[in-house]
Tab-separated table of C-alpha atoms and ligand atoms in Angstrom:
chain	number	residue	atom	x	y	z
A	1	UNK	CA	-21.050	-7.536	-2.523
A	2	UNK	CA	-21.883	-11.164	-4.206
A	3	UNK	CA	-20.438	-14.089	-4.264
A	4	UNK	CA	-21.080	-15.684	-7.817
A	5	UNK	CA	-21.712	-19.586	-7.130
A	6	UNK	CA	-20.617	-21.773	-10.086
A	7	UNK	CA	-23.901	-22.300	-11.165
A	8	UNK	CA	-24.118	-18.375	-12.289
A	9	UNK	CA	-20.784	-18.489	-13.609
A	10	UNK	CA	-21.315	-20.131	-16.845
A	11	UNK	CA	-23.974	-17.353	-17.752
A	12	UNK	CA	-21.221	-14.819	-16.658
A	13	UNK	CA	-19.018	-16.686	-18.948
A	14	UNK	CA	-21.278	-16.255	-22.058
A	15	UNK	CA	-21.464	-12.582	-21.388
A	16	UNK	CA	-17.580	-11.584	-20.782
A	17	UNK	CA	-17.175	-13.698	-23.862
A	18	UNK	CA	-19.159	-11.915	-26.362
A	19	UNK	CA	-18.263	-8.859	-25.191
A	20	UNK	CA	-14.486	-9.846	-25.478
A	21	UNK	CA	-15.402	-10.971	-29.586
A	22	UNK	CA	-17.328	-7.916	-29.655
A	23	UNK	CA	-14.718	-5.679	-28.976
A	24	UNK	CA	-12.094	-7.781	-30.810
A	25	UNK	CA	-14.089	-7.286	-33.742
A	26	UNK	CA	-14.354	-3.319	-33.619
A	27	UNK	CA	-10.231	-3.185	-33.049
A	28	UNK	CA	-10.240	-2.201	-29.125
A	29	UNK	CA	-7.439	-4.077	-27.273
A	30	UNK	CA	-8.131	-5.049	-23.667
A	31	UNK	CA	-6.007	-3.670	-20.903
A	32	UNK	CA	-5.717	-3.787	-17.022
A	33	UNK	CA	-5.388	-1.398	-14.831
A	34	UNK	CA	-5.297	-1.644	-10.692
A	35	UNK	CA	-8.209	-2.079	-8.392
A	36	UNK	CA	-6.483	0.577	-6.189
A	37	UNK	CA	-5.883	4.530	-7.415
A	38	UNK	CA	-4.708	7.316	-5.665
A	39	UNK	CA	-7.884	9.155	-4.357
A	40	UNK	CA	-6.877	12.455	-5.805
A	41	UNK	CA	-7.357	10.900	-9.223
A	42	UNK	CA	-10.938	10.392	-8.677
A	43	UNK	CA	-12.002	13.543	-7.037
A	44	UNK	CA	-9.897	15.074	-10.182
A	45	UNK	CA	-11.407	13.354	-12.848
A	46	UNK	CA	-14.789	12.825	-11.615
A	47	UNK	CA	-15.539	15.860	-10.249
A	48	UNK	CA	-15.635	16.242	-6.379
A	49	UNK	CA	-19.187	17.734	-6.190
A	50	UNK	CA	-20.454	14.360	-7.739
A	51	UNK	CA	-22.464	11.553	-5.463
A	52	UNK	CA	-19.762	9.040	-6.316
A	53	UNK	CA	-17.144	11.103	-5.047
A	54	UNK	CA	-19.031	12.709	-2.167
A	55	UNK	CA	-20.750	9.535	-0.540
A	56	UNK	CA	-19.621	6.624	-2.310
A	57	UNK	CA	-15.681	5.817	-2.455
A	58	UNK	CA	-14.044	3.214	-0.504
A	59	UNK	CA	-11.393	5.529	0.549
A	60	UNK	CA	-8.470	4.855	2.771
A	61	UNK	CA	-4.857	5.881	4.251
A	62	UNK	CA	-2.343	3.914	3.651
A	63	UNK	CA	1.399	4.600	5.105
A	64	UNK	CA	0.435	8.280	4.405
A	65	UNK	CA	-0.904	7.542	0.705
A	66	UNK	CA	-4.515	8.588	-0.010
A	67	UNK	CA	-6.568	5.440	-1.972
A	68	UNK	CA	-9.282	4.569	-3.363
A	69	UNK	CA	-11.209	1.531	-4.549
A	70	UNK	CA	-11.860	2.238	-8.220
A	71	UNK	CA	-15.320	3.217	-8.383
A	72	UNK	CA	-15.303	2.924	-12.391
A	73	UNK	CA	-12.669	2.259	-15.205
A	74	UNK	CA	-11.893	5.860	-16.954
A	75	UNK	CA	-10.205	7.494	-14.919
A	76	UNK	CA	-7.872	5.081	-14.303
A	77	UNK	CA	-7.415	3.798	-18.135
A	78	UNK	CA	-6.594	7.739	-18.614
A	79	UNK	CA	-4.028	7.760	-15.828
A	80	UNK	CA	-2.404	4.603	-17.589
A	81	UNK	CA	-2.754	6.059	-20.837
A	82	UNK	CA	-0.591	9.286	-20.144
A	83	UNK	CA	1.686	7.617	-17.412
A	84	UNK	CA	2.959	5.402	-20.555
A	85	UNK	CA	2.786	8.020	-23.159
A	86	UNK	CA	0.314	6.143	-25.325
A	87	UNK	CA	-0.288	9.285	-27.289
A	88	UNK	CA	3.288	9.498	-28.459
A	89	UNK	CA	2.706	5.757	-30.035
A	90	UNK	CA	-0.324	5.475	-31.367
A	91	UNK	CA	-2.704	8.565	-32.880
A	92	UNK	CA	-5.985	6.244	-31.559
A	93	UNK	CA	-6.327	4.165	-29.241
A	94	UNK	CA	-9.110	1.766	-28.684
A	95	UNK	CA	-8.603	0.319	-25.239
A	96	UNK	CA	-11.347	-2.422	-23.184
A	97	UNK	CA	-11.813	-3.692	-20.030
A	98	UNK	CA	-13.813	-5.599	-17.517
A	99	UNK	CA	-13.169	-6.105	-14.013
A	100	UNK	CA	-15.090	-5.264	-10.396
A	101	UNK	CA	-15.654	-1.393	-9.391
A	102	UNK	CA	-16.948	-0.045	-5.755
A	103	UNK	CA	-19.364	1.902	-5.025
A	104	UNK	CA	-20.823	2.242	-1.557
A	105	UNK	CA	-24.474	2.719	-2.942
A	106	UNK	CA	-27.441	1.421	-1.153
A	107	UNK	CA	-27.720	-1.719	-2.849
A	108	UNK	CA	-31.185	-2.334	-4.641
A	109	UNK	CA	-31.950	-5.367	-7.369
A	110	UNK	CA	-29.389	-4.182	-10.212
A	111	UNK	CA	-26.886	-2.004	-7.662
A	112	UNK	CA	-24.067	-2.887	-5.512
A	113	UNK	CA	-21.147	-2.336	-3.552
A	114	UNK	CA	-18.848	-4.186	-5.773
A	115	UNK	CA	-20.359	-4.704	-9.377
A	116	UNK	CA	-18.756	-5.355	-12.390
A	117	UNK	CA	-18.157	-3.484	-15.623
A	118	UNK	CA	-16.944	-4.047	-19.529
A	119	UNK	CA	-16.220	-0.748	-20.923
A	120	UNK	CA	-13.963	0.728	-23.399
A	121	UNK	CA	-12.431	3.881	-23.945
A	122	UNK	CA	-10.996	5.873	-27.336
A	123	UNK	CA	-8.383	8.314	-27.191
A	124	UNK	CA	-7.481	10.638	-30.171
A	125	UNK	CA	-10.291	10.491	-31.775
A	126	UNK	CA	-12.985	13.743	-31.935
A	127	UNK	CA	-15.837	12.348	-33.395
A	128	UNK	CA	-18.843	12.259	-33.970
A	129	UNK	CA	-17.976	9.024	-36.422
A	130	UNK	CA	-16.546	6.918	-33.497
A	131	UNK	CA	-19.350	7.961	-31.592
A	132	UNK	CA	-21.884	6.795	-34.005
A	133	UNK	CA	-20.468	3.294	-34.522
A	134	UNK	CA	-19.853	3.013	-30.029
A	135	UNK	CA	-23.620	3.272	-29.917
A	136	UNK	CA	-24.281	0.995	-32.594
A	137	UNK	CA	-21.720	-1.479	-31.351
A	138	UNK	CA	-23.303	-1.507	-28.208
A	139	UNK	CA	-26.970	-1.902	-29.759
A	140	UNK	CA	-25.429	-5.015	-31.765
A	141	UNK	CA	-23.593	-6.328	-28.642
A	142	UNK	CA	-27.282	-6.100	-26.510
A	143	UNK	CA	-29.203	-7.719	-29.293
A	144	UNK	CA	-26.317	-10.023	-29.470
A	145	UNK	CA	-26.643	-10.735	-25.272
A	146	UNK	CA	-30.733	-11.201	-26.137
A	147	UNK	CA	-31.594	-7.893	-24.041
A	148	UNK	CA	-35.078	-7.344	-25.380
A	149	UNK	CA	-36.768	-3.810	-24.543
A	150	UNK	CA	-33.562	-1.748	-25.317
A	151	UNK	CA	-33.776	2.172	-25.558
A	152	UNK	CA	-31.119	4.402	-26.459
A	153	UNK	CA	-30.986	7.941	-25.661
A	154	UNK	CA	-28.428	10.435	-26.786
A	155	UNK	CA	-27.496	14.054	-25.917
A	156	UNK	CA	-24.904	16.602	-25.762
A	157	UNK	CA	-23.668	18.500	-23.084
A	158	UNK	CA	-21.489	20.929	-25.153
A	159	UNK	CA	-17.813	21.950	-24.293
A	160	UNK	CA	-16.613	23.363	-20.427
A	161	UNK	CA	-17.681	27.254	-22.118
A	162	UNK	CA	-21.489	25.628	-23.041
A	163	UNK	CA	-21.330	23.842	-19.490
A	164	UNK	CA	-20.844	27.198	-17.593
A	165	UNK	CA	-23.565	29.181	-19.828
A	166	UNK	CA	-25.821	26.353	-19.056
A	167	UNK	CA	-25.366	26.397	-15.472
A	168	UNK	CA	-25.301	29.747	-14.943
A	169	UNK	CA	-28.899	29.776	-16.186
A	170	UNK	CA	-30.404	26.557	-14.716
A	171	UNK	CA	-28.975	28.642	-11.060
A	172	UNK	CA	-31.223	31.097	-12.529
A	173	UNK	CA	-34.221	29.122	-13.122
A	174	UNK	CA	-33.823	26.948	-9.620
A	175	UNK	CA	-33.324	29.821	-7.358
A	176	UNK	CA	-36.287	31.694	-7.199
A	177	UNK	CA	-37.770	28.004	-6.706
A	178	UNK	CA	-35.318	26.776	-4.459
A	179	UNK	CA	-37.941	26.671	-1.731
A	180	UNK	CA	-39.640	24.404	-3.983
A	181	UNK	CA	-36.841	21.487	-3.942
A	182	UNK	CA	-35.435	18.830	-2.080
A	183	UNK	CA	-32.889	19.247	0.267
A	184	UNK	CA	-30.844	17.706	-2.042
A	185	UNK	CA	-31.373	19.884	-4.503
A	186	UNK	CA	-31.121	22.779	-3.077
A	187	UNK	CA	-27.683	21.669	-1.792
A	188	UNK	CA	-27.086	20.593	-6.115
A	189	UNK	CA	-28.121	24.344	-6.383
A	190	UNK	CA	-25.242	25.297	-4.673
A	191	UNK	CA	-22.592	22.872	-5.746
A	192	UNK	CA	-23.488	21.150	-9.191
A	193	UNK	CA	-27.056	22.522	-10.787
A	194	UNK	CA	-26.977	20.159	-13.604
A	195	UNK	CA	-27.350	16.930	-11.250
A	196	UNK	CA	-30.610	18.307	-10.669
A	197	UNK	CA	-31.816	17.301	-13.879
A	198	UNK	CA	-31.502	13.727	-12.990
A	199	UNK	CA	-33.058	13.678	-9.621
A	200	UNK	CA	-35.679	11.028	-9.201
A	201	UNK	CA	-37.459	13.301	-6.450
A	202	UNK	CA	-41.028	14.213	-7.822
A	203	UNK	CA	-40.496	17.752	-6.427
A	204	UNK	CA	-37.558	18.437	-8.300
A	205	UNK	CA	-38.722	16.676	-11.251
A	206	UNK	CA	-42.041	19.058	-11.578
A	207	UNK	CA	-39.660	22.149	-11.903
A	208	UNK	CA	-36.845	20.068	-14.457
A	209	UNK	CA	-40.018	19.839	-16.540
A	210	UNK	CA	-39.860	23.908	-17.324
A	211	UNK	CA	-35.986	24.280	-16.875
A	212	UNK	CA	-34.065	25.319	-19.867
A	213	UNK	CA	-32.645	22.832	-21.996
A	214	UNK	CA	-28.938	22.706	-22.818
A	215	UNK	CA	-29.773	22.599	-26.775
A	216	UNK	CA	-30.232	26.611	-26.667
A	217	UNK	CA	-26.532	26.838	-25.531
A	218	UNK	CA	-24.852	24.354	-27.626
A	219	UNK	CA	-22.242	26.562	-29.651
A	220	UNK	CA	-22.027	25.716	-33.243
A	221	UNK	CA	-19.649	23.174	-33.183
A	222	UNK	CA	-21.181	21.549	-30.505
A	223	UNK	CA	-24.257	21.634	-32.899
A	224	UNK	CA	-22.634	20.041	-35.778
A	225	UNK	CA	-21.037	17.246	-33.914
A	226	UNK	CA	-24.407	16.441	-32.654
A	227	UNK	CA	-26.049	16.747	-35.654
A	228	UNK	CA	-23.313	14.292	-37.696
A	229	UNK	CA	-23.849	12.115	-34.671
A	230	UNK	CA	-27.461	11.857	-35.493
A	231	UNK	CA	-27.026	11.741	-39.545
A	232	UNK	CA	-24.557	8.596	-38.494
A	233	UNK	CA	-26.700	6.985	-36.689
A	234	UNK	CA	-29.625	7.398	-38.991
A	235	UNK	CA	-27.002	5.866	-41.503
A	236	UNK	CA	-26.363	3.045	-39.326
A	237	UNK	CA	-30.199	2.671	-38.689
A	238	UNK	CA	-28.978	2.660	-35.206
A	239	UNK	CA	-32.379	3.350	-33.364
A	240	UNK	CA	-32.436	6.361	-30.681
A	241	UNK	CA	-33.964	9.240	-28.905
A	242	UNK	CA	-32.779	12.401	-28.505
A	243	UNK	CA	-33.117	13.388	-24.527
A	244	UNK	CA	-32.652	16.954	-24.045
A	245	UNK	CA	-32.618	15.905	-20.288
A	246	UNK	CA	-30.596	13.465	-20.256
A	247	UNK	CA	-26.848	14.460	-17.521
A	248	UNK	CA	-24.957	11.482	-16.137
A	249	UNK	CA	-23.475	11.350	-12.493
A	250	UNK	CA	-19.902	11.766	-13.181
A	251	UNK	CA	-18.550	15.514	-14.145
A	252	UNK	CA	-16.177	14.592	-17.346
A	253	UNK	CA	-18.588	14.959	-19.850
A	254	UNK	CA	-18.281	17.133	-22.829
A	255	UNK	CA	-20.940	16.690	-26.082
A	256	UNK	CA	-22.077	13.271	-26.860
A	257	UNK	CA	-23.629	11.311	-23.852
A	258	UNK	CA	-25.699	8.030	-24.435
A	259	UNK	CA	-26.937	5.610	-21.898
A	260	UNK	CA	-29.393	2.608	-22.917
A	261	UNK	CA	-31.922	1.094	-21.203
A	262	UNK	CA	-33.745	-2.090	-20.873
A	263	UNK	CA	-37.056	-3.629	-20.260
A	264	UNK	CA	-38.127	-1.847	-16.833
A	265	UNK	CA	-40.386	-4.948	-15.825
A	266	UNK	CA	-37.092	-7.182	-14.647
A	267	UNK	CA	-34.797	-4.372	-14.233
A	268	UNK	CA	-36.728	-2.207	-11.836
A	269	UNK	CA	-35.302	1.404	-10.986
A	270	UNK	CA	-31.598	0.440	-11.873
A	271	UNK	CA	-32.845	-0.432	-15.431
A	272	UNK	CA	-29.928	1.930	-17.436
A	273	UNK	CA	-28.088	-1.345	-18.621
A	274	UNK	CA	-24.958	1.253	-19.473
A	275	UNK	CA	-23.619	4.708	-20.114
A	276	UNK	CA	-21.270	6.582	-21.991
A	277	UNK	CA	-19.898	10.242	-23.330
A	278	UNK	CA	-17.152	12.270	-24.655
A	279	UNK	CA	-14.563	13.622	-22.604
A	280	UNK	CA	-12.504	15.292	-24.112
A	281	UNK	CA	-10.905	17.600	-21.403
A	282	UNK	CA	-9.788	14.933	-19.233
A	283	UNK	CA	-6.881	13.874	-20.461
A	284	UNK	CA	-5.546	17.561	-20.401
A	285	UNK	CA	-7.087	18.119	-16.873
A	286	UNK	CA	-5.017	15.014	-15.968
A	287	UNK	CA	-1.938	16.523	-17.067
A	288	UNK	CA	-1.509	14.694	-20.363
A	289	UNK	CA	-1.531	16.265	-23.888
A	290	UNK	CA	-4.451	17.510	-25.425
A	291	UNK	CA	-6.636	14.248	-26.271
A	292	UNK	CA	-10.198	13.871	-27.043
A	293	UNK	CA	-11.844	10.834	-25.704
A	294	UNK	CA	-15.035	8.970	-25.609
A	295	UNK	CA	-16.402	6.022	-23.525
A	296	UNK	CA	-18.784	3.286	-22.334
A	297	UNK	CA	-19.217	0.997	-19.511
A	298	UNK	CA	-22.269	-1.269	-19.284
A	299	UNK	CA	-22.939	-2.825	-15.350
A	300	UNK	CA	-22.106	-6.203	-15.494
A	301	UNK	CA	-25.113	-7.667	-13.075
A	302	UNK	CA	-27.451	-5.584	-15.098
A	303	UNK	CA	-26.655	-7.734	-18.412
A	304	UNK	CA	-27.209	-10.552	-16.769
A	305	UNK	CA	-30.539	-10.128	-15.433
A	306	UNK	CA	-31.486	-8.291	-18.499
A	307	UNK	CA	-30.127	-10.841	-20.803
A	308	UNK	CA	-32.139	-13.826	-21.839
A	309	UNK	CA	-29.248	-16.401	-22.749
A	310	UNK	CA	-29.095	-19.713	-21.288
A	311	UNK	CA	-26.230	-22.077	-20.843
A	312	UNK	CA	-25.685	-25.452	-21.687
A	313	UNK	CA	-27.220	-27.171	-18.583
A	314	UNK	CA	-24.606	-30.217	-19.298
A	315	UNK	CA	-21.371	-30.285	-17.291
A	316	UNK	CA	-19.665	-33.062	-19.355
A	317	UNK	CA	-19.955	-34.931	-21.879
A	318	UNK	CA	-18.933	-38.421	-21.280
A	319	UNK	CA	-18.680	-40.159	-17.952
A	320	UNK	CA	-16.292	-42.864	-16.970
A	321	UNK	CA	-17.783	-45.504	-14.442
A	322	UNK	CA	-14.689	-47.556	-12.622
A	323	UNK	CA	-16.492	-50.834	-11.310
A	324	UNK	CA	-14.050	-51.940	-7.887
A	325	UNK	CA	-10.372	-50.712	-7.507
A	326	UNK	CA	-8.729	-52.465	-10.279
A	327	UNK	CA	-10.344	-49.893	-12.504
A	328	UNK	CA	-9.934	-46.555	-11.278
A	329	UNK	CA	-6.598	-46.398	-12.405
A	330	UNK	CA	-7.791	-47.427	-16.068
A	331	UNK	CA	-10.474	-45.092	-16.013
A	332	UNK	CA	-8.713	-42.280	-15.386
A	333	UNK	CA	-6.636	-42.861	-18.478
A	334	UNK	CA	-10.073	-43.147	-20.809
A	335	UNK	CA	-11.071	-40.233	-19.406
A	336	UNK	CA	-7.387	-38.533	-19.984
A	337	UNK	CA	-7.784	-40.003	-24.004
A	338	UNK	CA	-11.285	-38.664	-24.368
A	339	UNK	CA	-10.199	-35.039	-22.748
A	340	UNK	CA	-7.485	-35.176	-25.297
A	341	UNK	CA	-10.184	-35.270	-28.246
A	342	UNK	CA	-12.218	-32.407	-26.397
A	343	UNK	CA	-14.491	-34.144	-24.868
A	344	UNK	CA	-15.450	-32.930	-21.003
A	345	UNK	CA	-15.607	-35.902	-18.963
A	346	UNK	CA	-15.625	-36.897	-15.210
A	347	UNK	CA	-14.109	-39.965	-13.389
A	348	UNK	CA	-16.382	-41.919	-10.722
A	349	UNK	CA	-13.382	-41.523	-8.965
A	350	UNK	CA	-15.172	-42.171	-5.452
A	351	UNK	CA	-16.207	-45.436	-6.628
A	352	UNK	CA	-19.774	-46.633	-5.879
A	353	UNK	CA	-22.417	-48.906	-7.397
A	354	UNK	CA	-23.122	-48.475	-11.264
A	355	UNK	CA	-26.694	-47.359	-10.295
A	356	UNK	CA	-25.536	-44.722	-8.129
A	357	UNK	CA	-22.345	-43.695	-10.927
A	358	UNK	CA	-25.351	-43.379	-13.407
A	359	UNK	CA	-27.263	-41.328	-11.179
A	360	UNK	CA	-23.848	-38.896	-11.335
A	361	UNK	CA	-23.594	-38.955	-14.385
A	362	UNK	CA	-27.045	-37.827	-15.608
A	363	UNK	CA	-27.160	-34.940	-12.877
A	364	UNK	CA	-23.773	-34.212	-14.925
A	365	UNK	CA	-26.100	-34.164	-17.780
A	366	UNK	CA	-23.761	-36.601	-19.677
A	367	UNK	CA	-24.780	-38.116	-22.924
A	368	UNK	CA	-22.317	-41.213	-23.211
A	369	UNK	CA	-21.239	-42.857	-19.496
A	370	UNK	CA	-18.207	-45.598	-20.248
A	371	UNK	CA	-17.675	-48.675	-18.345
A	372	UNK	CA	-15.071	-50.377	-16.771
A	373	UNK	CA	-16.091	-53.468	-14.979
A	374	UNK	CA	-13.460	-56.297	-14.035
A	375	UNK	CA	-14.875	-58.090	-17.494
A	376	UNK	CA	-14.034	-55.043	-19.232
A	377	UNK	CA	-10.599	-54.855	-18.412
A	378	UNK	CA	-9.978	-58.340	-19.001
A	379	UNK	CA	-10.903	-58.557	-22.296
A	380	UNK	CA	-9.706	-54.771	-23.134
A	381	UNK	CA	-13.368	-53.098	-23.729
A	382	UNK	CA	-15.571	-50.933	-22.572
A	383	UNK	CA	-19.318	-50.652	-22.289
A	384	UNK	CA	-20.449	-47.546	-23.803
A	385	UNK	CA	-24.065	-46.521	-22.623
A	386	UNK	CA	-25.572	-43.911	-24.541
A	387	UNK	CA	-28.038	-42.156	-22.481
A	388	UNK	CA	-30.117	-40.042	-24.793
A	389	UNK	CA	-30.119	-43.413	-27.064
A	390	UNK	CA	-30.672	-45.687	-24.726
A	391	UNK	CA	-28.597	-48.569	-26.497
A	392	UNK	CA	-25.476	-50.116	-24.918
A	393	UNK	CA	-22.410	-51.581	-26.719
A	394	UNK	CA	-18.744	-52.931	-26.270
A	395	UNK	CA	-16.199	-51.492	-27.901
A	396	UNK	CA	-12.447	-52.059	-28.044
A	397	UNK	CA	-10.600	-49.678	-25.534
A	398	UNK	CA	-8.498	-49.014	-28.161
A	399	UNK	CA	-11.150	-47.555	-30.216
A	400	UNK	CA	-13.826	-46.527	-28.093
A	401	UNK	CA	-12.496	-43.006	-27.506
A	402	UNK	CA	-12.600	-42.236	-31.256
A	403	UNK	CA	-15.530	-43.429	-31.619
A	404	UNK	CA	-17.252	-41.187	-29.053
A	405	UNK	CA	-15.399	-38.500	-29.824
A	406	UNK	CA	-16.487	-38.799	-33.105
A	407	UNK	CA	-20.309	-39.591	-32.483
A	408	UNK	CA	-20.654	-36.756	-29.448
A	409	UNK	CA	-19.039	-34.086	-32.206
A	410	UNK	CA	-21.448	-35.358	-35.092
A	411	UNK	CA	-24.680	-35.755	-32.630
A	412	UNK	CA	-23.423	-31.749	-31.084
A	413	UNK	CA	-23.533	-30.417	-35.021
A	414	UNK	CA	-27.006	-32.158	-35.706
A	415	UNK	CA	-28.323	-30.072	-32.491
A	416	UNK	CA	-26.780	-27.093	-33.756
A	417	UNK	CA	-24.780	-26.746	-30.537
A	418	UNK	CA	-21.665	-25.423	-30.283
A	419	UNK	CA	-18.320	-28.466	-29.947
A	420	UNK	CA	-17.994	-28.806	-26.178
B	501	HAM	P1	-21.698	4.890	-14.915
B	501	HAM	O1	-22.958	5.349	-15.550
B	501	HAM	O2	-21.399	5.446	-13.575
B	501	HAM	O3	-20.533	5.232	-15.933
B	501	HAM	O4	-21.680	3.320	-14.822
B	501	HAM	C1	-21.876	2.543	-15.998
B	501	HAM	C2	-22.769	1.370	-15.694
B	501	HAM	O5	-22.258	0.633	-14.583
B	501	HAM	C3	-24.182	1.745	-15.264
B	501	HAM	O6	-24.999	1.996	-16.368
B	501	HAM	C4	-24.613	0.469	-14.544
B	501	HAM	O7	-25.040	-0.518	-15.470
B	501	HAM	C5	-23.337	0.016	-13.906
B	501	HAM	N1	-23.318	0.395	-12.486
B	501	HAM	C6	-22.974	1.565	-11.948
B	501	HAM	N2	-23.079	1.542	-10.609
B	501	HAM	C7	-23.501	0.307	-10.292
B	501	HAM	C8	-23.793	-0.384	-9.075
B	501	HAM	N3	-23.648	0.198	-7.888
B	501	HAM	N4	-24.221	-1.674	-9.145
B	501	HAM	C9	-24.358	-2.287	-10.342
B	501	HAM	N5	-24.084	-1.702	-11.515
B	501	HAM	C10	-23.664	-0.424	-11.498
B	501	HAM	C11	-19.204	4.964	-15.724
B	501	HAM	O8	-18.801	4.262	-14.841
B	501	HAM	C12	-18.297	5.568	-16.745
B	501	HAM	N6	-16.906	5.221	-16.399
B	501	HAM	C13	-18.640	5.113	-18.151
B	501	HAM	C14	-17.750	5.726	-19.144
B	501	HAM	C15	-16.666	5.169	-19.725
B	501	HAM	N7	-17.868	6.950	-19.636
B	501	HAM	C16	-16.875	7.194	-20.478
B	501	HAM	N8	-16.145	6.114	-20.519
């Protein structure tokens, strides 16, 4: 678990903001739902064979009631969504959200205990349309977030009735091998064959390579689906793979699953940047009405080290230097006036020699610093040092905010950067 220093935060910033425009712009409203669940829910939804439910929940008592930290966002936005009756509203719903999850992995560069996800979930809506423009969305959003090296892969896992076929003959491929795996997987064997497919153990990976692949189960309307998927996303030139391999750790799924990758050079190991499917039998396995559904959620952490944004190194914009007592209380009333026109701006409120309120004020990265000696106030100016310019000037006090205003807006538009 990190603590983000404000220094980080701005790049955080950048990120929860174009994501927020993203989704804005694609119709999804955001909504919140509680850090806290009722355990049950999890093990429900998730699928109580899974890693996340088996080894990683926070789980607690409470006065008798059985909680959880929310290891991820679905099965929670689900809960909310049939708890108030969305479906009776509202035939779609397009639904975001970003907040901390908790999972007690072992943490590694790009995994922790509590990370952070945007996500967004669609009820009502079958596909594979939706689908196709989720994965293209979230292509746009990366390239968008400068994530260079992006791969997509796509799949489908079929309905439950494709699930079971599949299963039944992956347990027939593993167990005359089962000597052959790791313990883990011979325990996956047992409890949840398909996890086996994504094992990172070389030993289990050497016998994935010959397993059957889910494709020769798919029924035909699994098949279409896919295949529209595909034709959409050749329409959207949306660029992809097809990974006949490809399972993801939580149990929900039902036909199209996605996840997307970047560059593996600064992401190591935990380089899937996010992940998504269909599933469309939760809502019903939750005890609401009958409601397909289809999701994302990209690891907040991950973006960030994948993305190659900057921000603005300044902190303000203007910097008001009090020279003595008398002109604190002056300068706090520029620096009120120029806040007023947009400007950031700090106060050398803890007084000091100009030298040493200049040195503040470039660390602040400040392109205009405004002084208020005793001269100053006693003729009503101020000396305006521009310190990208290097030129100095006195200006009425009652025009000098204007004035910068007006010159720090005009200067920010000739740089192409965005109004403070
Ligand atoms: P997930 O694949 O478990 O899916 O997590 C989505 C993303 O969260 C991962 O791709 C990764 O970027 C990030 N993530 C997961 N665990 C960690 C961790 N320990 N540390 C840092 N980042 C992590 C879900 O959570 C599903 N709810 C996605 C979804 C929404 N499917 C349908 N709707």
């Amino acid at each position: 678990m990190n603590d983000v220093l404000p220094d980080e935060v701005g790049r955080w910033q950048r990120v929860e903001q174009t994501f927020a425009r993203t989704m804005t712009l694609y119709g999804y409203r955001e909504v919140r739902t509680p850090q806290v669940e009722p355990t049950p829910l999890f093990v429900r939804a998730i699928g109580d064979t899974t890693d996340v439910v088996e080894k990683e929940m926070y789980s607690f008592e409470h006065h008798g009631d059985a909680l959880t930290l929310r290891p991820e966002g679905t099965a929670g936005a689900a809960r909310a969504y049939i708890e108030h009756s969305v479906s009776a509203r509202e035939p779609v719903t397009r639904w975001w959200y970003a907040g901390p999850m908790f999972r007690a992995e072992r943490p590694q560069r790009g995994r922790y205990r509590q990370f952070h996800q945007v996500g967004a979930e669609i009820f009502g809506d079958e596909g594979p349309g939706c689908d196709a423009e989720m994965i293209d969305m979230l292509v746009g959003l990366l390239g968008d977030l400068r994530v260079p090296g992006l791969e997509v892969f796509v799949n489908s896992l079929g309905g439950p009735e494709t699930r079971a076929r599949y299963r039944a003959a992956l347990v027939g491929h593993f167990t005359p091998r089962a000597a052959s795996l790791s313990a883990d997987s011979q325990r996956r064997l047992r409890t949840n064959p398909l996890r086996i497919l994504d094992s990172k153990d070389e030993r289990d990976q050497a016998l994935v390579k010959d397993a059957p692949a889910i494709h020769e189960f798919l029924d035909a309307g699994d098949r279409d689906h896919f295949a529209r998927l595909r034709a959409y996303l050749d329409t959207l030139g949306t660029p992809y793979a097809v990974d006949a391999r490809l399972v993801r750790g939580l149990d929900y799924y039902t036909r199209t699953l996605f996840e997307i990758k970047g560059a593996h050079e600064k992401l190591g190991a935990g380089n899937t940047l996010l992940g998504g499917g269909r599933y469309d039998s939760m809502v019903a396995d939750l005890g609401g009405p009958r409601v397909p559904a289809i999701g994302f959620a990209a690891g907040l952490e991950r973006l960030l080290i994948a993305s190659e944004l900057d921000t603005p190194a300044a902190l303000v914009d203007a910097f008001v230097a009090p020279l003595g007592e008398a002109a604190i209380g002056p300068g706090l009333v520029l620096a009120r006036d120029l806040r007023r026109e947009g400007l950031r701006c700090e106060v050398g409120t803890r007084g000091g020699s100009l030298k040493s309120q200049l040195r503040r004020a470039n660390a602040l990265g400040a392109r205009v610093v405004l002084i208020l000696g005793e001269s100053e106030l006693a003729d009503g100016v101020v000396q305006v040092k521009d310190l990208e310019g290097h030129t100095q000037e006195r200006l009425a006090r009652d025009h000098a905010v204007r004035i910068v205003a007006d010159r720090l807006v005009a200067a920010s538009r000739g740089l192409g950067k965005e109004r403070p």
